[in-house]
Amino acid sequence: MSIGQRIFASVYDPMNRAGEAGWVGRRRTGLLADVEGVVLEIGAGTGANIAHYRAAERVVLTEPCAAMRARIAAKLPLATVPIEVTSAPADALEFADDSFDAVVATLVLCTVPDVASALAEVRRVLRPGGELRFLEHGAEHHGRRAAWQRRIEPVWRRVGQGCRLTRNPRAGVEAAGFEIRRYEVFDPKAPAILRPFCEGVAVK
Ligand SMILES: C[S@@+](CC[C@H](N)C(=O)[O-])C[C@H]1O[C@@H](n2cnc3c(N)ncnc32)[C@H](O)[C@@H]1O
């Protein structure tokens, strides 16, 4: 485990505390409270979504970074549904085809090394008709903000453990063969470097 990963994991929850108590927390609840059946969450980080699942039969969290994963245990008492934790990266999931009713990705498509490989795996393990629910930063990038984000991205990527500022999650989801059912781009009270954000539901 690198020193960068250790530092990122230790600052992640304190850095996000205000947002989690405000708009991020509300978005997580809105996206996840009614998700049903057996659910897979990719890149679960420190387990920020755990408290927001209310209707799932069971949730499997995958998080490849040991420093982030180690922090999930402290959030397990907040769970109201059964939670399992594994270490699989999104692009090498150790699950059978069609084995989940829903897959969740929040603030993670910015960071996976290869969006197409990750979403191909997500699509493989999702049952036909199953939903991918996502909440991400980045969307259609244009104008002065986009130019600035492109310039700063190489440095940001180092500090943010691989996080990209200029990806377009919707384009990745559609390219992976999902059908978008609901999609919203929004500009919350968050640092300009990360805006806009987007939220969506797509179906296999
Ligand atoms: C910005 S954090 C988001 C954590 C969490 N999903 C949330 O909503 O707070 C990005 C996470 O993606 C994880 N990650 C990096 N590479 C990954 C991969 N190949 N597959 C799955 N997750 C990955 C990182 O370890 C990190 O925990």
PDB file of C-alpha atoms and ligand atoms in Angstrom:
ATOM      1  CA  MET A   1       0.000   0.000   0.000  1.00  0.00           C
ATOM      2  CA  SER A   2       1.486   3.360  -1.034  1.00  0.00           C
ATOM      3  CA  ILE A   3       1.842   6.380   1.243  1.00  0.00           C
ATOM      4  CA  GLY A   4      -0.430   8.286  -1.169  1.00  0.00           C
ATOM      5  CA  GLN A   5      -3.194   5.706  -0.727  1.00  0.00           C
ATOM      6  CA  ARG A   6      -2.800   5.857   3.055  1.00  0.00           C
ATOM      7  CA  ILE A   7      -3.031   9.653   3.122  1.00  0.00           C
ATOM      8  CA  PHE A   8      -6.003   9.735   0.706  1.00  0.00           C
ATOM      9  CA  ALA A   9      -7.877   7.183   2.829  1.00  0.00           C
ATOM     10  CA  SER A  10      -7.222   9.082   6.045  1.00  0.00           C
ATOM     11  CA  VAL A  11      -8.458  12.426   4.684  1.00  0.00           C
ATOM     12  CA  TYR A  12     -11.405  11.108   2.622  1.00  0.00           C
ATOM     13  CA  ASP A  13     -14.145  11.140   5.265  1.00  0.00           C
ATOM     14  CA  PRO A  14     -13.049  14.349   7.064  1.00  0.00           C
ATOM     15  CA  MET A  15     -12.766  16.111   3.675  1.00  0.00           C
ATOM     16  CA  ASN A  16     -16.313  15.081   2.693  1.00  0.00           C
ATOM     17  CA  ARG A  17     -18.003  15.553   6.072  1.00  0.00           C
ATOM     18  CA  ALA A  18     -19.895  18.754   5.199  1.00  0.00           C
ATOM     19  CA  GLY A  19     -21.072  17.403   1.841  1.00  0.00           C
ATOM     20  CA  GLU A  20     -22.174  14.096   3.352  1.00  0.00           C
ATOM     21  CA  ALA A  21     -24.264  15.978   5.926  1.00  0.00           C
ATOM     22  CA  GLY A  22     -25.735  18.043   3.071  1.00  0.00           C
ATOM     23  CA  TRP A  23     -26.241  17.549  -0.654  1.00  0.00           C
ATOM     24  CA  VAL A  24     -24.064  14.446  -1.156  1.00  0.00           C
ATOM     25  CA  GLY A  25     -25.844  12.600   1.631  1.00  0.00           C
ATOM     26  CA  ARG A  26     -29.238  13.565   0.212  1.00  0.00           C
ATOM     27  CA  ARG A  27     -28.199  12.404  -3.261  1.00  0.00           C
ATOM     28  CA  ARG A  28     -26.951   9.081  -1.881  1.00  0.00           C
ATOM     29  CA  THR A  29     -30.269   8.511  -0.097  1.00  0.00           C
ATOM     30  CA  GLY A  30     -32.305   9.467  -3.170  1.00  0.00           C
ATOM     31  CA  LEU A  31     -30.311   7.111  -5.379  1.00  0.00           C
ATOM     32  CA  LEU A  32     -30.082   4.134  -3.038  1.00  0.00           C
ATOM     33  CA  ALA A  33     -32.901   3.980  -0.484  1.00  0.00           C
ATOM     34  CA  ASP A  34     -35.245   2.007  -2.776  1.00  0.00           C
ATOM     35  CA  VAL A  35     -32.704  -0.206  -4.549  1.00  0.00           C
ATOM     36  CA  GLU A  36     -33.896  -3.805  -4.118  1.00  0.00           C
ATOM     37  CA  GLY A  37     -32.568  -7.333  -4.384  1.00  0.00           C
ATOM     38  CA  VAL A  38     -28.927  -8.414  -4.365  1.00  0.00           C
ATOM     39  CA  VAL A  39     -26.778  -5.340  -4.978  1.00  0.00           C
ATOM     40  CA  LEU A  40     -23.117  -4.910  -5.931  1.00  0.00           C
ATOM     41  CA  GLU A  41     -21.307  -1.637  -5.233  1.00  0.00           C
ATOM     42  CA  ILE A  42     -18.002  -1.070  -7.045  1.00  0.00           C
ATOM     43  CA  GLY A  43     -15.217   1.062  -5.528  1.00  0.00           C
ATOM     44  CA  ALA A  44     -17.090   1.454  -2.266  1.00  0.00           C
ATOM     45  CA  GLY A  45     -14.274   3.469  -0.708  1.00  0.00           C
ATOM     46  CA  THR A  46     -14.771   4.000   3.026  1.00  0.00           C
ATOM     47  CA  GLY A  47     -18.394   2.762   2.868  1.00  0.00           C
ATOM     48  CA  ALA A  48     -20.139   6.130   2.579  1.00  0.00           C
ATOM     49  CA  ASN A  49     -23.218   4.518   1.010  1.00  0.00           C
ATOM     50  CA  ILE A  50     -23.772   1.908   3.699  1.00  0.00           C
ATOM     51  CA  ALA A  51     -26.284   3.895   5.748  1.00  0.00           C
ATOM     52  CA  HIS A  52     -28.291   4.805   2.628  1.00  0.00           C
ATOM     53  CA  TYR A  53     -29.349   1.289   1.609  1.00  0.00           C
ATOM     54  CA  ARG A  54     -32.794   0.559   3.058  1.00  0.00           C
ATOM     55  CA  ALA A  55     -34.556  -1.935   0.793  1.00  0.00           C
ATOM     56  CA  ALA A  56     -31.781  -4.196  -0.545  1.00  0.00           C
ATOM     57  CA  GLU A  57     -31.837  -7.906   0.285  1.00  0.00           C
ATOM     58  CA  ARG A  58     -28.020  -7.903   0.521  1.00  0.00           C
ATOM     59  CA  VAL A  59     -25.240  -5.540  -0.586  1.00  0.00           C
ATOM     60  CA  VAL A  60     -21.770  -6.666  -1.673  1.00  0.00           C
ATOM     61  CA  LEU A  61     -19.211  -3.843  -1.448  1.00  0.00           C
ATOM     62  CA  THR A  62     -16.035  -4.164  -3.490  1.00  0.00           C
ATOM     63  CA  GLU A  63     -13.043  -1.936  -2.763  1.00  0.00           C
ATOM     64  CA  PRO A  64      -9.552  -2.796  -4.044  1.00  0.00           C
ATOM     65  CA  CYS A  65      -7.619  -0.268  -1.930  1.00  0.00           C
ATOM     66  CA  ALA A  66      -6.833  -1.811   1.458  1.00  0.00           C
ATOM     67  CA  ALA A  67      -6.530   1.589   3.170  1.00  0.00           C
ATOM     68  CA  MET A  68     -10.018   2.627   2.038  1.00  0.00           C
ATOM     69  CA  ARG A  69     -11.475  -0.833   2.733  1.00  0.00           C
ATOM     70  CA  ALA A  70     -10.121  -0.827   6.287  1.00  0.00           C
ATOM     71  CA  ARG A  71     -12.398   2.129   7.079  1.00  0.00           C
ATOM     72  CA  ILE A  72     -15.587   0.328   6.056  1.00  0.00           C
ATOM     73  CA  ALA A  73     -15.779  -1.633   9.312  1.00  0.00           C
ATOM     74  CA  ALA A  74     -16.513   1.516  11.314  1.00  0.00           C
ATOM     75  CA  LYS A  75     -19.613   2.179   9.163  1.00  0.00           C
ATOM     76  CA  LEU A  76     -21.106  -1.328   9.397  1.00  0.00           C
ATOM     77  CA  PRO A  77     -23.125  -0.479  12.559  1.00  0.00           C
ATOM     78  CA  LEU A  78     -25.032   2.069  10.415  1.00  0.00           C
ATOM     79  CA  ALA A  79     -26.273  -0.652   8.046  1.00  0.00           C
ATOM     80  CA  THR A  80     -29.922  -1.692   8.052  1.00  0.00           C
ATOM     81  CA  VAL A  81     -29.388  -4.402   5.402  1.00  0.00           C
ATOM     82  CA  PRO A  82     -26.818  -7.249   5.251  1.00  0.00           C
ATOM     83  CA  ILE A  83     -23.433  -6.057   3.935  1.00  0.00           C
ATOM     84  CA  GLU A  84     -20.462  -8.083   2.641  1.00  0.00           C
ATOM     85  CA  VAL A  85     -17.072  -6.592   1.805  1.00  0.00           C
ATOM     86  CA  THR A  86     -14.669  -7.828  -0.890  1.00  0.00           C
ATOM     87  CA  SER A  87     -11.542  -6.488  -2.575  1.00  0.00           C
ATOM     88  CA  ALA A  88     -12.279  -7.075  -6.289  1.00  0.00           C
ATOM     89  CA  PRO A  89     -11.418  -4.240  -8.687  1.00  0.00           C
ATOM     90  CA  ALA A  90     -14.313  -3.270 -10.949  1.00  0.00           C
ATOM     91  CA  ASP A  91     -12.588  -4.604 -14.042  1.00  0.00           C
ATOM     92  CA  ALA A  92     -12.031  -8.091 -12.562  1.00  0.00           C
ATOM     93  CA  LEU A  93     -15.134  -8.995 -10.576  1.00  0.00           C
ATOM     94  CA  GLU A  94     -15.114 -12.490  -9.096  1.00  0.00           C
ATOM     95  CA  PHE A  95     -18.866 -13.028  -9.577  1.00  0.00           C
ATOM     96  CA  ALA A  96     -20.902 -15.161 -11.965  1.00  0.00           C
ATOM     97  CA  ASP A  97     -22.707 -13.686 -14.976  1.00  0.00           C
ATOM     98  CA  ASP A  98     -26.165 -12.194 -14.256  1.00  0.00           C
ATOM     99  CA  SER A  99     -25.718 -12.544 -10.470  1.00  0.00           C
ATOM    100  CA  PHE A 100     -26.853  -9.074  -9.259  1.00  0.00           C
ATOM    101  CA  ASP A 101     -30.163  -7.230  -9.452  1.00  0.00           C
ATOM    102  CA  ALA A 102     -28.465  -3.824  -9.332  1.00  0.00           C
ATOM    103  CA  VAL A 103     -24.971  -2.327  -9.412  1.00  0.00           C
ATOM    104  CA  VAL A 104     -24.042   0.973  -7.754  1.00  0.00           C
ATOM    105  CA  ALA A 105     -21.154   3.289  -8.714  1.00  0.00           C
ATOM    106  CA  THR A 106     -20.712   6.554  -6.815  1.00  0.00           C
ATOM    107  CA  LEU A 107     -17.715   8.834  -7.420  1.00  0.00           C
ATOM    108  CA  VAL A 108     -15.793   5.925  -8.868  1.00  0.00           C
ATOM    109  CA  LEU A 109     -16.017   6.055 -12.692  1.00  0.00           C
ATOM    110  CA  CYS A 110     -13.646   9.034 -12.398  1.00  0.00           C
ATOM    111  CA  THR A 111     -11.010   6.772 -10.827  1.00  0.00           C
ATOM    112  CA  VAL A 112     -11.170   3.293 -12.384  1.00  0.00           C
ATOM    113  CA  PRO A 113      -8.183   2.956 -14.741  1.00  0.00           C
ATOM    114  CA  ASP A 114     -10.345   1.881 -17.698  1.00  0.00           C
ATOM    115  CA  VAL A 115     -14.047   2.783 -17.758  1.00  0.00           C
ATOM    116  CA  ALA A 116     -14.871   0.455 -20.669  1.00  0.00           C
ATOM    117  CA  SER A 117     -13.371  -2.632 -18.931  1.00  0.00           C
ATOM    118  CA  ALA A 118     -15.031  -1.770 -15.623  1.00  0.00           C
ATOM    119  CA  LEU A 119     -18.464  -1.246 -17.167  1.00  0.00           C
ATOM    120  CA  ALA A 120     -18.132  -4.390 -19.294  1.00  0.00           C
ATOM    121  CA  GLU A 121     -17.622  -6.343 -16.057  1.00  0.00           C
ATOM    122  CA  VAL A 122     -20.523  -4.522 -14.382  1.00  0.00           C
ATOM    123  CA  ARG A 123     -22.751  -5.427 -17.329  1.00  0.00           C
ATOM    124  CA  ARG A 124     -21.624  -9.057 -17.212  1.00  0.00           C
ATOM    125  CA  VAL A 125     -22.532  -9.564 -13.532  1.00  0.00           C
ATOM    126  CA  LEU A 126     -25.820  -7.641 -13.772  1.00  0.00           C
ATOM    127  CA  ARG A 127     -28.924  -9.668 -14.647  1.00  0.00           C
ATOM    128  CA  PRO A 128     -30.864  -8.702 -17.780  1.00  0.00           C
ATOM    129  CA  GLY A 129     -33.157  -5.812 -16.837  1.00  0.00           C
ATOM    130  CA  GLY A 130     -30.971  -4.996 -13.825  1.00  0.00           C
ATOM    131  CA  GLU A 131     -30.074  -1.392 -13.047  1.00  0.00           C
ATOM    132  CA  LEU A 132     -26.780   0.470 -12.853  1.00  0.00           C
ATOM    133  CA  ARG A 133     -27.289   3.449 -10.516  1.00  0.00           C
ATOM    134  CA  PHE A 134     -24.567   6.086 -10.635  1.00  0.00           C
ATOM    135  CA  LEU A 135     -23.640   9.397  -9.016  1.00  0.00           C
ATOM    136  CA  GLU A 136     -20.482  10.936 -10.445  1.00  0.00           C
ATOM    137  CA  HIS A 137     -18.599  14.159 -10.940  1.00  0.00           C
ATOM    138  CA  GLY A 138     -18.009  15.247 -14.521  1.00  0.00           C
ATOM    139  CA  ALA A 139     -20.481  15.311 -17.389  1.00  0.00           C
ATOM    140  CA  GLU A 140     -20.505  16.997 -20.763  1.00  0.00           C
ATOM    141  CA  HIS A 141     -17.427  19.245 -20.562  1.00  0.00           C
ATOM    142  CA  HIS A 142     -17.312  22.530 -22.452  1.00  0.00           C
ATOM    143  CA  GLY A 143     -16.376  26.182 -22.008  1.00  0.00           C
ATOM    144  CA  ARG A 144     -13.751  27.830 -19.802  1.00  0.00           C
ATOM    145  CA  ARG A 145     -14.245  25.545 -16.832  1.00  0.00           C
ATOM    146  CA  ALA A 146     -13.595  22.476 -18.986  1.00  0.00           C
ATOM    147  CA  ALA A 147     -10.408  24.008 -20.410  1.00  0.00           C
ATOM    148  CA  TRP A 148      -9.162  24.706 -16.880  1.00  0.00           C
ATOM    149  CA  GLN A 149     -10.077  21.194 -15.722  1.00  0.00           C
ATOM    150  CA  ARG A 150      -8.150  19.695 -18.648  1.00  0.00           C
ATOM    151  CA  ARG A 151      -5.064  21.722 -17.735  1.00  0.00           C
ATOM    152  CA  ILE A 152      -5.107  20.819 -14.059  1.00  0.00           C
ATOM    153  CA  GLU A 153      -6.055  17.158 -14.500  1.00  0.00           C
ATOM    154  CA  PRO A 154      -2.500  15.666 -14.578  1.00  0.00           C
ATOM    155  CA  VAL A 155      -1.704  17.132 -11.141  1.00  0.00           C
ATOM    156  CA  TRP A 156      -5.159  16.380  -9.717  1.00  0.00           C
ATOM    157  CA  ARG A 157      -4.878  12.786 -10.875  1.00  0.00           C
ATOM    158  CA  ARG A 158      -1.723  12.308  -8.799  1.00  0.00           C
ATOM    159  CA  VAL A 159      -3.179  13.892  -5.666  1.00  0.00           C
ATOM    160  CA  GLY A 160      -6.554  12.180  -6.059  1.00  0.00           C
ATOM    161  CA  GLN A 161      -5.271   8.636  -6.518  1.00  0.00           C
ATOM    162  CA  GLY A 162      -6.127   8.432 -10.228  1.00  0.00           C
ATOM    163  CA  CYS A 163      -9.226  10.668 -10.227  1.00  0.00           C
ATOM    164  CA  ARG A 164      -9.916  12.311 -13.630  1.00  0.00           C
ATOM    165  CA  LEU A 165     -11.760  15.606 -14.007  1.00  0.00           C
ATOM    166  CA  THR A 166     -12.786  15.355 -17.650  1.00  0.00           C
ATOM    167  CA  ARG A 167     -14.540  12.024 -18.027  1.00  0.00           C
ATOM    168  CA  ASN A 168     -18.133  11.827 -19.195  1.00  0.00           C
ATOM    169  CA  PRO A 169     -19.871   9.079 -17.186  1.00  0.00           C
ATOM    170  CA  ARG A 170     -23.009   9.028 -19.345  1.00  0.00           C
ATOM    171  CA  ALA A 171     -20.971   8.468 -22.511  1.00  0.00           C
ATOM    172  CA  GLY A 172     -19.141   5.567 -20.837  1.00  0.00           C
ATOM    173  CA  VAL A 173     -22.374   3.980 -19.633  1.00  0.00           C
ATOM    174  CA  GLU A 174     -23.970   4.222 -23.080  1.00  0.00           C
ATOM    175  CA  ALA A 175     -20.827   2.942 -24.822  1.00  0.00           C
ATOM    176  CA  ALA A 176     -20.965  -0.119 -22.539  1.00  0.00           C
ATOM    177  CA  GLY A 177     -24.400  -0.961 -23.951  1.00  0.00           C
ATOM    178  CA  PHE A 178     -26.678   0.255 -21.156  1.00  0.00           C
ATOM    179  CA  GLU A 179     -29.947   2.062 -21.835  1.00  0.00           C
ATOM    180  CA  ILE A 180     -30.258   5.305 -19.876  1.00  0.00           C
ATOM    181  CA  ARG A 181     -33.606   5.499 -18.035  1.00  0.00           C
ATOM    182  CA  ARG A 182     -32.990   8.582 -15.930  1.00  0.00           C
ATOM    183  CA  TYR A 183     -30.179  11.124 -16.091  1.00  0.00           C
ATOM    184  CA  GLU A 184     -29.588  14.505 -14.473  1.00  0.00           C
ATOM    185  CA  VAL A 185     -26.679  16.952 -14.598  1.00  0.00           C
ATOM    186  CA  PHE A 186     -26.520  19.316 -11.637  1.00  0.00           C
ATOM    187  CA  ASP A 187     -24.265  21.992 -10.158  1.00  0.00           C
ATOM    188  CA  PRO A 188     -24.143  21.528  -6.383  1.00  0.00           C
ATOM    189  CA  LYS A 189     -22.283  23.528  -3.738  1.00  0.00           C
ATOM    190  CA  ALA A 190     -18.994  21.738  -4.401  1.00  0.00           C
ATOM    191  CA  PRO A 191     -15.537  22.884  -5.518  1.00  0.00           C
ATOM    192  CA  ALA A 192     -15.673  24.197  -9.105  1.00  0.00           C
ATOM    193  CA  ILE A 193     -12.909  21.795 -10.089  1.00  0.00           C
ATOM    194  CA  LEU A 194     -15.337  18.886  -9.663  1.00  0.00           C
ATOM    195  CA  ARG A 195     -18.517  20.389 -11.134  1.00  0.00           C
ATOM    196  CA  PRO A 196     -20.839  19.593 -12.749  1.00  0.00           C
ATOM    197  CA  PHE A 197     -22.044  16.334 -11.185  1.00  0.00           C
ATOM    198  CA  CYS A 198     -24.416  13.821 -12.688  1.00  0.00           C
ATOM    199  CA  GLU A 199     -26.763  11.139 -11.438  1.00  0.00           C
ATOM    200  CA  GLY A 200     -28.460   8.412 -13.413  1.00  0.00           C
ATOM    201  CA  VAL A 201     -30.105   5.033 -13.707  1.00  0.00           C
ATOM    202  CA  ALA A 202     -29.291   2.791 -16.659  1.00  0.00           C
ATOM    203  CA  VAL A 203     -30.618  -0.653 -17.535  1.00  0.00           C
ATOM    204  CA  LYS A 204     -28.939  -3.750 -18.981  1.00  0.00           C
TER     205      LYS A 204
HETATM  206  C1  LIG B   1     -13.373   8.927  -4.819  1.00  0.00           C
HETATM  207  S1  LIG B   1     -13.391   7.357  -4.113  1.00  0.00           S
HETATM  208  C2  LIG B   1     -15.146   7.063  -3.969  1.00  0.00           C
HETATM  209  C3  LIG B   1     -15.510   6.131  -2.863  1.00  0.00           C
HETATM  210  C4  LIG B   1     -17.003   5.837  -2.719  1.00  0.00           C
HETATM  211  N1  LIG B   1     -17.529   5.169  -3.883  1.00  0.00           N
HETATM  212  C5  LIG B   1     -17.824   7.057  -2.404  1.00  0.00           C
HETATM  213  O1  LIG B   1     -18.883   7.252  -3.005  1.00  0.00           O
HETATM  214  O2  LIG B   1     -17.434   7.799  -1.490  1.00  0.00           O
HETATM  215  C6  LIG B   1     -12.919   6.327  -5.496  1.00  0.00           C
HETATM  216  C7  LIG B   1     -12.737   4.883  -5.109  1.00  0.00           C
HETATM  217  O3  LIG B   1     -12.491   4.082  -6.285  1.00  0.00           O
HETATM  218  C8  LIG B   1     -11.599   3.048  -5.906  1.00  0.00           C
HETATM  219  N2  LIG B   1     -10.972   2.416  -7.061  1.00  0.00           N
HETATM  220  C9  LIG B   1      -9.794   2.710  -7.661  1.00  0.00           C
HETATM  221  N3  LIG B   1      -9.548   1.857  -8.667  1.00  0.00           N
HETATM  222  C10 LIG B   1     -10.604   1.000  -8.717  1.00  0.00           C
HETATM  223  C11 LIG B   1     -10.932  -0.121  -9.528  1.00  0.00           C
HETATM  224  N4  LIG B   1     -10.133  -0.533 -10.522  1.00  0.00           N
HETATM  225  N5  LIG B   1     -12.097  -0.772  -9.266  1.00  0.00           N
HETATM  226  C12 LIG B   1     -12.905  -0.348  -8.283  1.00  0.00           C
HETATM  227  N6  LIG B   1     -12.642   0.703  -7.482  1.00  0.00           N
HETATM  228  C13 LIG B   1     -11.510   1.360  -7.697  1.00  0.00           C
HETATM  229  C14 LIG B   1     -10.620   3.779  -5.011  1.00  0.00           C
HETATM  230  O4  LIG B   1      -9.852   2.887  -4.236  1.00  0.00           O
HETATM  231  C15 LIG B   1     -11.558   4.650  -4.190  1.00  0.00           C
HETATM  232  O5  LIG B   1     -11.989   4.012  -3.032  1.00  0.00           O
END
